[in-house]
Coordinates of C-alpha atoms in Angstrom, one line a residue:
Chain A
M1 CA 71.9 56.1 99.5
T2 CA 75.0 58.1 100.2
T3 CA 74.6 61.6 98.7
S4 CA 77.4 63.5 96.5
I5 CA 79.5 66.6 97.9
I6 CA 80.6 67.6 94.4
R7 CA 78.4 67.9 91.9
V8 CA 79.2 69.5 88.4
C9 CA 76.8 69.9 85.4
G10 CA 77.4 70.7 81.9
L11 CA 80.6 72.5 82.9
H12 CA 82.3 74.8 79.6
K13 CA 85.6 77.2 80.1
V14 CA 86.2 78.9 77.0
F15 CA 89.8 81.1 77.6
P16 CA 89.2 84.4 75.5
P17 CA 88.8 85.0 72.7
D18 CA 87.7 81.3 71.6
L19 CA 89.8 78.7 73.3
H20 CA 87.4 76.3 74.2
V21 CA 89.3 74.1 76.9
I22 CA 86.5 72.4 78.7
R23 CA 83.5 71.4 76.2
G24 CA 80.6 70.2 78.8
V25 CA 81.6 67.9 81.6
D26 CA 79.2 66.6 84.4
L27 CA 80.7 64.9 87.6
E28 CA 79.3 63.5 90.9
V29 CA 82.0 62.9 93.6
Q30 CA 80.7 60.7 97.0
A31 CA 82.3 62.0 100.4
G32 CA 85.2 60.1 101.0
E33 CA 85.9 58.9 97.2
V34 CA 89.1 59.4 95.6
V35 CA 88.7 60.4 92.4
V36 CA 92.1 60.4 89.9
V37 CA 91.9 62.7 86.4
I38 CA 94.4 61.5 84.1
G39 CA 95.0 62.5 80.2
P40 CA 97.3 64.3 77.9
S41 CA 98.9 67.4 78.7
G42 CA 96.5 69.9 77.3
S43 CA 93.7 67.9 77.5
G44 CA 91.8 69.9 80.3
K45 CA 92.6 68.4 83.8
S46 CA 94.0 71.1 85.7
T47 CA 91.6 73.6 84.1
F48 CA 88.4 71.3 85.1
L49 CA 90.2 71.1 88.5
R50 CA 91.0 75.1 88.9
C51 CA 87.5 75.5 87.8
L52 CA 86.0 73.8 90.6
N53 CA 87.3 76.3 93.3
F54 CA 86.9 79.3 90.4
L55 CA 90.9 79.6 89.9
E56 CA 89.5 80.2 86.5
D57 CA 86.1 81.6 86.1
P58 CA 84.2 78.7 84.1
T59 CA 82.1 80.1 81.8
L60 CA 78.7 77.9 82.0
G61 CA 77.4 75.5 83.8
E62 CA 76.7 74.7 87.2
I63 CA 79.0 73.6 90.3
E64 CA 77.7 72.7 93.8
I65 CA 79.9 72.0 96.3
D66 CA 78.5 70.5 99.7
G67 CA 75.4 72.2 99.6
V68 CA 76.4 75.6 98.0
T69 CA 75.3 76.0 94.3
I70 CA 77.3 78.5 92.3
Q71 CA 75.9 79.1 88.7
A72 CA 79.0 79.6 86.2
G73 CA 79.4 83.1 84.2
F74 CA 79.7 86.6 85.1
L75 CA 80.0 86.1 88.9
N76 CA 78.1 88.9 90.7
K77 CA 78.8 90.5 94.4
K78 CA 76.9 87.5 96.4
Q79 CA 78.0 84.7 93.9
H80 CA 82.0 85.8 94.8
E81 CA 81.0 85.6 98.6
Q82 CA 79.7 82.1 97.6
V83 CA 83.1 81.2 95.6
R84 CA 85.0 82.2 99.1
A85 CA 82.9 79.8 100.8
I86 CA 83.5 76.8 98.8
R87 CA 87.2 77.6 98.7
Q88 CA 87.2 77.1 102.4
K89 CA 85.9 73.8 102.0
M90 CA 87.9 72.7 99.3
G91 CA 92.2 72.5 100.0
M92 CA 93.9 72.9 97.1
V93 CA 97.6 71.6 96.4
F94 CA 99.4 73.0 93.3
Q95 CA 102.3 71.4 91.2
S96 CA 104.6 74.2 92.5
F97 CA 103.8 74.2 95.6
N98 CA 103.3 77.9 96.0
L99 CA 104.3 78.0 99.6
F100 CA 104.7 81.7 100.9
P101 CA 108.3 82.1 100.8
H102 CA 108.4 85.0 103.5
L103 CA 107.1 82.9 106.1
T104 CA 108.1 79.3 107.9
A105 CA 106.7 76.5 107.3
L106 CA 104.5 76.6 110.6
E107 CA 103.6 80.5 109.6
N108 CA 102.6 79.1 106.0
V109 CA 100.1 76.4 108.0
I110 CA 98.5 78.8 110.1
E111 CA 97.7 81.7 107.7
G112 CA 94.4 80.4 106.8
P113 CA 93.2 79.9 109.7
V114 CA 94.1 82.8 111.3
T115 CA 93.8 85.5 108.4
V116 CA 90.5 83.9 106.5
K117 CA 89.0 82.2 109.9
K118 CA 90.4 84.4 112.4
A119 CA 91.4 81.8 114.9
P120 CA 93.1 82.5 117.9
R121 CA 96.8 82.6 116.6
S122 CA 97.5 79.9 120.0
E123 CA 95.1 77.6 118.7
A124 CA 96.5 77.9 115.4
I125 CA 99.7 77.4 116.2
Q126 CA 99.0 74.2 118.1
K127 CA 96.8 73.0 115.6
G128 CA 99.2 73.7 112.9
E129 CA 102.4 71.7 114.7
E130 CA 99.8 68.5 115.1
L131 CA 99.2 68.7 111.5
L132 CA 103.4 69.2 110.5
A133 CA 103.6 66.5 112.9
W134 CA 101.0 64.4 110.6
V135 CA 103.0 65.4 107.4
G136 CA 106.5 64.5 109.4
L137 CA 107.9 68.0 109.7
S138 CA 107.7 68.6 113.0
D139 CA 111.3 69.7 113.0
K140 CA 110.9 72.2 110.0
R141 CA 108.3 74.5 111.8
A142 CA 110.7 77.3 112.1
E143 CA 112.6 76.9 108.5
F144 CA 111.5 78.9 105.3
P145 CA 110.4 76.9 102.5
S146 CA 113.9 77.9 100.4
R147 CA 115.6 75.5 103.0
L148 CA 113.2 72.8 102.6
S149 CA 113.2 70.1 99.4
G150 CA 110.4 69.9 97.3
G151 CA 109.3 67.2 99.1
Q152 CA 109.1 68.9 102.1
Q153 CA 107.6 72.1 100.4
Q154 CA 104.6 69.9 99.4
R155 CA 104.2 68.1 102.6
V156 CA 103.8 71.9 104.3
A157 CA 101.7 72.8 101.2
I158 CA 99.5 70.1 102.0
A159 CA 99.6 70.8 105.9
R160 CA 98.7 74.3 105.0
S161 CA 95.3 73.1 103.5
L162 CA 94.3 70.9 106.0
A163 CA 94.8 73.5 108.3
M164 CA 91.5 75.1 106.8
D165 CA 89.6 71.5 107.2
P166 CA 88.4 71.3 104.3
K167 CA 86.2 68.5 103.1
I168 CA 87.6 68.1 100.2
M169 CA 91.0 68.3 98.6
L170 CA 92.3 68.9 95.3
F171 CA 95.5 68.2 94.0
D172 CA 96.9 69.5 90.6
E173 CA 99.9 67.4 89.6
P174 CA 101.4 67.2 93.1
T175 CA 104.1 65.5 92.0
S176 CA 105.4 66.7 88.8
S177 CA 107.8 69.0 89.6
L178 CA 109.4 66.6 92.2
D179 CA 113.2 64.9 91.7
P180 CA 111.6 60.8 91.5
E181 CA 113.3 60.0 95.2
L182 CA 110.6 62.7 96.7
I183 CA 107.8 61.8 95.1
S184 CA 106.8 58.7 97.4
E185 CA 107.1 60.6 100.6
V186 CA 104.0 63.1 99.0
I187 CA 102.4 60.0 97.4
E188 CA 102.6 58.6 101.3
V189 CA 101.2 61.2 102.7
M190 CA 98.1 61.7 99.7
E191 CA 97.5 57.5 100.9
R192 CA 97.1 58.5 104.6
L193 CA 94.5 61.2 103.8
A194 CA 92.8 59.1 101.0
K195 CA 92.6 56.2 104.5
E196 CA 91.0 58.8 106.4
G197 CA 87.9 59.2 104.3
M198 CA 89.1 62.8 102.8
T199 CA 87.3 63.5 99.4
M200 CA 89.9 63.8 96.8
I201 CA 90.2 64.8 93.1
V202 CA 93.8 64.3 92.2
V203 CA 95.2 65.3 88.6
T204 CA 98.0 63.1 88.5
H205 CA 100.4 60.9 86.0
E206 CA 101.1 58.5 89.3
M207 CA 99.1 55.5 87.6
H208 CA 100.7 53.6 91.0
F209 CA 98.3 56.1 93.1
A210 CA 95.4 56.0 90.5
R211 CA 95.9 52.0 90.6
D212 CA 96.3 51.4 94.4
V213 CA 94.3 54.4 95.8
S214 CA 91.4 55.7 93.5
Q215 CA 88.1 54.5 93.5
R216 CA 87.6 56.1 90.2
V217 CA 89.6 56.9 87.2
I218 CA 88.2 59.5 84.5
V219 CA 90.4 59.6 81.5
M220 CA 90.0 63.4 79.8
D221 CA 91.1 64.6 76.6
R222 CA 90.2 67.4 74.4
G223 CA 88.0 68.8 77.3
V224 CA 85.4 66.1 77.7
W225 CA 85.6 63.0 79.5
V226 CA 86.2 59.9 77.0
E227 CA 86.0 57.5 79.6
Q228 CA 85.6 56.6 83.5
G229 CA 85.5 53.8 85.9
P230 CA 87.6 51.5 88.4
P231 CA 91.4 51.8 88.1
G232 CA 91.4 48.0 87.5
Q233 CA 88.9 48.0 84.6
I234 CA 90.3 51.4 83.0
F235 CA 94.0 50.1 83.1
T236 CA 93.0 46.6 82.5
S237 CA 90.4 46.5 79.5
P238 CA 89.5 50.4 78.6
R239 CA 86.5 50.8 76.6
E240 CA 87.9 53.6 74.1
E241 CA 90.3 53.5 71.9
R242 CA 91.9 57.2 72.9
T243 CA 92.4 55.3 76.7
R244 CA 94.2 52.7 74.8
Q245 CA 96.4 54.9 73.2
F246 CA 96.9 57.0 76.5
L247 CA 97.9 54.2 78.8
A248 CA 100.4 53.0 75.9
H249 CA 102.4 56.1 75.8
I250 CA 102.6 56.4 79.7
L251 CA 103.0 52.4 81.0
Chain B
M1 CA 139.2 85.1 99.3
D2 CA 136.8 83.6 101.8
S3 CA 138.2 80.8 100.2
T4 CA 141.5 80.5 102.2
I5 CA 140.1 78.7 105.1
S6 CA 138.2 76.0 103.3
S7 CA 141.2 75.4 100.9
A8 CA 144.1 75.4 103.7
S9 CA 141.8 72.5 105.7
L10 CA 140.9 70.5 102.2
A11 CA 144.5 71.3 101.2
A12 CA 145.9 68.3 102.9
A13 CA 143.7 65.8 100.7
L14 CA 144.1 67.3 97.1
P15 CA 146.3 66.8 94.4
D16 CA 149.3 69.2 94.2
A17 CA 148.1 70.2 91.1
A18 CA 144.5 71.0 92.0
R19 CA 146.6 72.8 94.8
Q20 CA 148.4 75.1 92.3
V21 CA 145.4 75.8 90.5
L22 CA 143.6 77.1 93.3
A23 CA 146.2 79.3 94.2
Q24 CA 146.3 80.9 91.1
I25 CA 142.7 81.4 91.3
Q26 CA 143.1 83.3 94.7
A27 CA 146.3 85.2 93.3
R28 CA 144.4 86.9 90.6
N29 CA 141.2 87.7 92.6
R30 CA 143.7 89.3 94.6
R31 CA 145.9 91.2 91.9
F32 CA 142.1 92.2 91.0
F33 CA 141.7 93.7 93.8
V34 CA 144.7 95.3 94.3
S35 CA 144.6 96.9 91.2
V36 CA 140.9 98.4 91.7
V37 CA 142.6 100.1 94.9
L38 CA 145.2 101.2 92.9
V39 CA 143.2 102.7 90.1
V40 CA 141.0 104.7 93.0
I41 CA 144.2 106.0 94.3
G42 CA 145.4 107.1 91.1
I43 CA 142.0 108.5 90.1
L44 CA 142.3 110.6 93.5
A45 CA 145.8 112.0 93.1
L46 CA 145.0 113.2 90.0
L47 CA 142.0 114.9 90.8
F48 CA 143.9 116.8 93.8
G49 CA 146.9 117.3 91.3
V50 CA 144.8 119.1 88.8
L51 CA 143.1 120.8 91.1
S52 CA 145.9 122.3 93.5
L53 CA 147.2 123.6 90.0
L54 CA 144.1 125.6 89.7
G55 CA 145.6 127.1 93.1
M56 CA 142.6 125.9 95.6
D57 CA 142.5 127.7 98.9
L58 CA 142.0 124.7 101.0
G59 CA 142.1 126.8 104.2
F60 CA 138.9 128.5 102.6
M61 CA 137.3 125.0 102.1
Y62 CA 138.0 124.4 105.7
E63 CA 137.0 127.4 107.3
W64 CA 133.8 127.5 105.8
L65 CA 133.2 123.6 105.8
G66 CA 131.3 123.8 109.4
F67 CA 128.6 126.2 107.9
L68 CA 128.3 124.1 104.8
L69 CA 127.9 120.9 107.2
A70 CA 124.9 123.3 109.5
G71 CA 122.9 123.1 105.9
I72 CA 122.7 119.1 106.0
G73 CA 119.9 119.0 108.7
Y74 CA 117.6 120.8 106.1
T75 CA 119.0 118.5 103.1
L76 CA 118.0 115.3 105.1
L77 CA 114.5 116.6 106.7
V78 CA 113.9 117.2 103.0
A79 CA 115.0 114.3 101.8
V80 CA 113.2 111.9 104.5
L81 CA 110.3 113.6 104.6
A82 CA 110.1 113.7 101.1
I83 CA 110.6 110.1 100.3
S84 CA 108.0 109.1 103.3
L85 CA 105.0 111.1 101.5
A86 CA 106.6 109.7 98.4
C87 CA 106.3 105.8 99.9
I88 CA 102.8 106.4 100.6
I89 CA 102.0 107.9 97.4
A90 CA 103.7 105.0 95.3
L91 CA 101.7 102.7 97.5
F92 CA 98.3 104.0 96.6
G93 CA 99.4 104.7 93.1
A94 CA 100.7 101.1 92.2
L95 CA 97.5 99.8 93.7
G96 CA 95.2 102.3 91.2
R97 CA 97.5 101.4 88.4
L98 CA 96.4 97.4 89.5
S99 CA 93.0 98.5 90.3
H100 CA 89.9 97.1 88.2
N101 CA 88.2 100.1 89.5
P102 CA 88.1 102.6 86.4
I103 CA 88.2 105.5 89.1
A104 CA 91.4 104.4 90.6
Y105 CA 92.8 103.4 87.7
G106 CA 92.4 106.2 85.8
I107 CA 93.4 108.8 88.6
A108 CA 96.6 106.9 89.2
T109 CA 97.5 106.6 85.4
F110 CA 97.0 110.7 84.9
Y111 CA 98.9 111.4 87.7
V112 CA 101.7 109.5 86.6
S113 CA 101.9 110.2 83.3
L114 CA 101.4 113.9 83.8
I115 CA 104.2 114.0 86.8
R116 CA 106.8 111.7 84.9
G117 CA 106.2 114.0 82.0
T118 CA 107.1 117.5 83.1
P119 CA 110.2 118.5 84.7
L120 CA 111.1 118.4 88.4
L121 CA 112.1 122.0 88.2
V122 CA 108.6 123.2 86.6
Q123 CA 107.3 121.5 89.4
V124 CA 108.9 123.0 92.3
Y125 CA 108.3 126.5 91.2
M126 CA 104.2 125.8 90.7
W127 CA 104.3 124.4 94.1
Y128 CA 106.0 127.7 95.3
L129 CA 105.1 130.2 93.1
A130 CA 101.8 128.9 91.2
L131 CA 100.1 127.8 93.6
P132 CA 99.5 131.1 95.8
Q133 CA 98.0 132.3 92.9
I134 CA 95.5 129.8 92.0
G135 CA 94.7 130.3 96.1
Q136 CA 94.0 134.1 95.3
A137 CA 91.9 133.2 92.5
L138 CA 90.0 130.9 94.5
E139 CA 89.5 133.4 97.1
A140 CA 88.5 135.8 94.9
V141 CA 85.7 133.2 93.7
G142 CA 84.7 133.3 97.1
V143 CA 86.7 130.1 98.9
P144 CA 87.6 131.0 102.1
Y145 CA 91.5 131.0 103.4
A146 CA 92.2 129.8 100.0
A147 CA 95.2 132.3 99.7
S148 CA 97.1 131.5 102.8
V149 CA 96.4 127.8 102.8
L150 CA 97.8 127.5 99.2
T151 CA 100.5 129.8 99.9
L152 CA 103.4 127.4 101.2
P153 CA 106.3 128.2 102.7
A154 CA 109.6 127.3 100.9
V155 CA 110.1 123.9 103.0
P156 CA 106.7 122.3 102.7
A157 CA 106.5 123.2 99.0
G158 CA 109.7 121.6 98.4
I159 CA 109.2 118.4 100.2
L160 CA 105.3 118.5 98.7
A161 CA 106.9 118.9 95.1
L162 CA 109.3 115.9 95.5
G163 CA 107.4 113.6 97.5
V164 CA 104.7 113.9 94.7
C165 CA 107.4 113.9 92.0
Y166 CA 108.8 110.8 93.2
G167 CA 105.8 109.2 94.3
A168 CA 105.0 109.2 90.7
Y169 CA 108.5 107.3 89.3
M170 CA 108.1 105.1 92.3
T171 CA 104.5 104.3 91.6
E172 CA 106.0 102.3 88.5
T173 CA 108.4 100.8 91.0
F174 CA 105.9 99.4 93.4
R175 CA 103.8 98.2 90.7
A176 CA 106.5 96.4 89.1
G177 CA 107.6 95.1 92.8
I178 CA 104.2 93.6 92.7
Q179 CA 103.9 92.4 89.4
S180 CA 107.0 90.5 90.3
I181 CA 105.2 88.1 93.0
T182 CA 104.1 85.0 91.0
A183 CA 100.5 84.6 90.1
G184 CA 100.9 81.3 92.2
Q185 CA 101.3 83.2 95.3
T186 CA 98.0 85.0 94.9
E187 CA 96.8 81.3 93.5
A188 CA 97.5 79.6 96.7
A189 CA 96.0 82.2 99.0
L190 CA 92.9 82.7 97.2
A191 CA 92.5 79.1 97.6
L192 CA 92.4 79.5 101.3
G193 CA 89.5 81.8 100.8
M194 CA 91.2 85.0 101.2
T195 CA 89.6 88.4 99.9
H196 CA 91.5 90.1 97.3
P197 CA 92.7 92.8 100.3
Q198 CA 93.7 90.3 102.3
V199 CA 95.8 88.4 99.6
M200 CA 97.2 91.9 98.9
R201 CA 98.1 92.9 102.5
R202 CA 99.5 89.3 104.2
I203 CA 100.8 87.4 100.6
I204 CA 101.6 90.2 98.2
L205 CA 103.1 93.3 99.7
P206 CA 105.7 91.9 102.5
Q207 CA 106.7 90.3 99.2
A208 CA 107.2 92.8 97.0
L209 CA 108.1 95.3 99.7
R210 CA 111.3 93.1 100.1
V211 CA 111.9 93.5 95.9
V212 CA 111.5 97.3 96.1
I213 CA 113.7 98.0 99.1
P214 CA 117.2 98.2 96.4
P215 CA 114.9 100.6 94.0
I216 CA 113.6 103.0 97.1
G217 CA 117.1 103.1 98.4
N218 CA 118.6 103.8 95.0
E219 CA 115.6 107.0 94.9
F220 CA 116.4 108.2 97.9
I221 CA 119.7 108.6 97.5
S222 CA 119.0 110.4 94.2
M223 CA 116.6 112.3 96.4
V224 CA 119.2 113.6 98.8
K225 CA 121.1 115.1 95.8
D226 CA 117.6 116.8 94.2
S227 CA 116.5 118.0 97.4
S228 CA 119.3 120.8 96.5
L229 CA 116.4 122.3 94.0
V230 CA 115.0 123.7 97.3
S231 CA 117.9 125.7 97.4
L232 CA 115.9 127.8 94.8
M233 CA 113.5 128.8 96.8
G234 CA 115.9 130.2 98.8
V235 CA 116.1 127.7 102.1
W236 CA 119.6 127.2 103.8
E237 CA 120.5 123.9 102.9
L238 CA 124.0 122.3 101.9
S239 CA 123.9 123.4 98.4
Y240 CA 122.4 127.0 98.8
R241 CA 125.0 127.8 101.6
A242 CA 127.7 126.4 99.2
T243 CA 126.7 128.8 96.2
K244 CA 126.4 132.1 98.8
I245 CA 129.5 131.6 100.2
G246 CA 131.2 130.5 96.9
R247 CA 129.3 133.7 95.2
R248 CA 130.2 136.2 97.7
Y249 CA 134.0 135.6 98.0
F250 CA 134.5 134.5 94.5
R251 CA 135.3 131.0 95.8
S252 CA 132.5 128.7 93.8
L253 CA 134.9 126.4 93.1
E254 CA 136.0 125.3 96.5
M255 CA 132.6 125.5 98.3
L256 CA 131.1 123.5 95.2
L257 CA 133.8 120.8 95.8
V258 CA 133.3 120.9 99.5
A259 CA 129.5 120.6 99.1
A260 CA 129.7 117.7 96.1
A261 CA 132.4 115.8 98.6
V262 CA 129.3 116.0 101.5
Y263 CA 126.9 114.6 99.4
W264 CA 129.2 112.2 98.1
I265 CA 130.1 110.9 101.6
M266 CA 126.1 111.1 102.9
C267 CA 125.2 108.6 99.3
I268 CA 128.3 106.4 100.5
I269 CA 126.9 106.2 103.7
L270 CA 123.2 105.7 102.7
Q271 CA 124.4 102.9 100.4
A272 CA 125.9 100.9 103.5
A273 CA 122.7 101.5 105.2
Q274 CA 120.7 100.2 102.5
G275 CA 122.7 97.4 102.1
R276 CA 122.4 95.9 105.6
L277 CA 118.5 97.2 105.4
E278 CA 118.5 94.8 102.2
F279 CA 119.9 91.8 104.3
R280 CA 117.7 92.7 107.1
M281 CA 115.1 92.0 104.6
S282 CA 115.9 88.7 102.8
R283 CA 114.3 86.8 105.8
G284 CA 113.2 83.5 103.9
E285 CA 115.3 83.9 101.2
R286 CA 118.8 83.1 103.0
K287 CA 120.7 80.0 102.7
R288 CA 122.5 78.5 105.9
G289 CA 125.3 79.4 106.9
Q290 CA 124.3 83.2 105.7
A291 CA 122.9 84.4 108.7

């Protein structure tokens, strides 16, 4: 019996005054599972992901990450500390990379461990270099983000998240702002990460990744799950009409 | 102009027609540059012509130049200390203006509104002339030493007046600089688990600083000239010396021109220094071959 590392219960997100973006979703993710969330734009996929690490404060519901439970709502001081704790367990990769432009690739990677975990600099550098090697960018350690291609920047961003030793990785459309020929180098890194047993939730339009790497695909529309299941079932015999319509649009 | 080398090395491979177009572009650029130089020379010649018609005493100007230059010390002292004070105030002011703490936000907003809404001249007199009065009143109700503490000598009063005034304007500059850093930067830092103060210190401020260097340079240049306001309090700085001597010998035109020229040259030097600083601060934004 595996235990779930992520448990979401009755999650709602309302943007003031009354934009109801997430309308009550539940989710359980097992350790090591790779979940892909797909759906039309504006369906709430990104918002859902950002609620998991409280970059958006969910309005109602309960989120449990690796044993830390936070009741959504108006957060008090203690809950803010819990939020920081779960953020350290959960790396996030953004559509627009968001590397720190004033820091080199290596400095970007060690920033989290040094500032947040107070890791000794030499130790952080050693680990940072290993991570840059792992994403295939050892030779770019001293380069600033402005001198890297989009694919390289995104790989540095993945290394930066991994430097915090997260148990979970969230990917928010990691390849959507990349030139087509650069997408595969990022996907390749994500595949390796999945093979190494990382728990991943990925919002993406890369259907190949969903089909080949994920164990579960969730289809989202208008703030709720339309349906979910193994990729084979979702792509070949979807149960819901809305899933069929969405897939017809993108495939 | 920097296309000379590359176009020369390319020349062999280029068709004649293309080479002609490049040459025309280069010639146009050179013509523009030469014309600008000529215009500036023309303006200066015109100025000198008019001034010599007025019967200016160049010997007198030269004679007192050294005396005026001795005032630069005070000018720069006041300007440098005041801009330093202004930067510190502006940093805290900007953090206050962006704060969710009602006290910090309230104080910062009130300060900016009050100071930006009143003339610098009035503020200078407030610090120098009105503050001692407040001190005396306080001492009268029993606050010890209030009168002597609040009676400021001219130079400190000037530095405080300029620093507090510029601090208000620069608060808004700093605030804009901080807000110019995209939300994605904050999100990425928060996602790593940083606290808000850590995000500000490690991620936002280093980037915002680079954004505000040009406006700070701008403020400093304007500060160098506004420092002449301390002459109102009898500080022997550049413009005070110029007006003193000018009045004594009825040669105000000459003295003011010398003073203006000295200010101008100082500001040209400062502009150059600002350019170098901006270049050094642009770490990370520079592209290959620019280093």
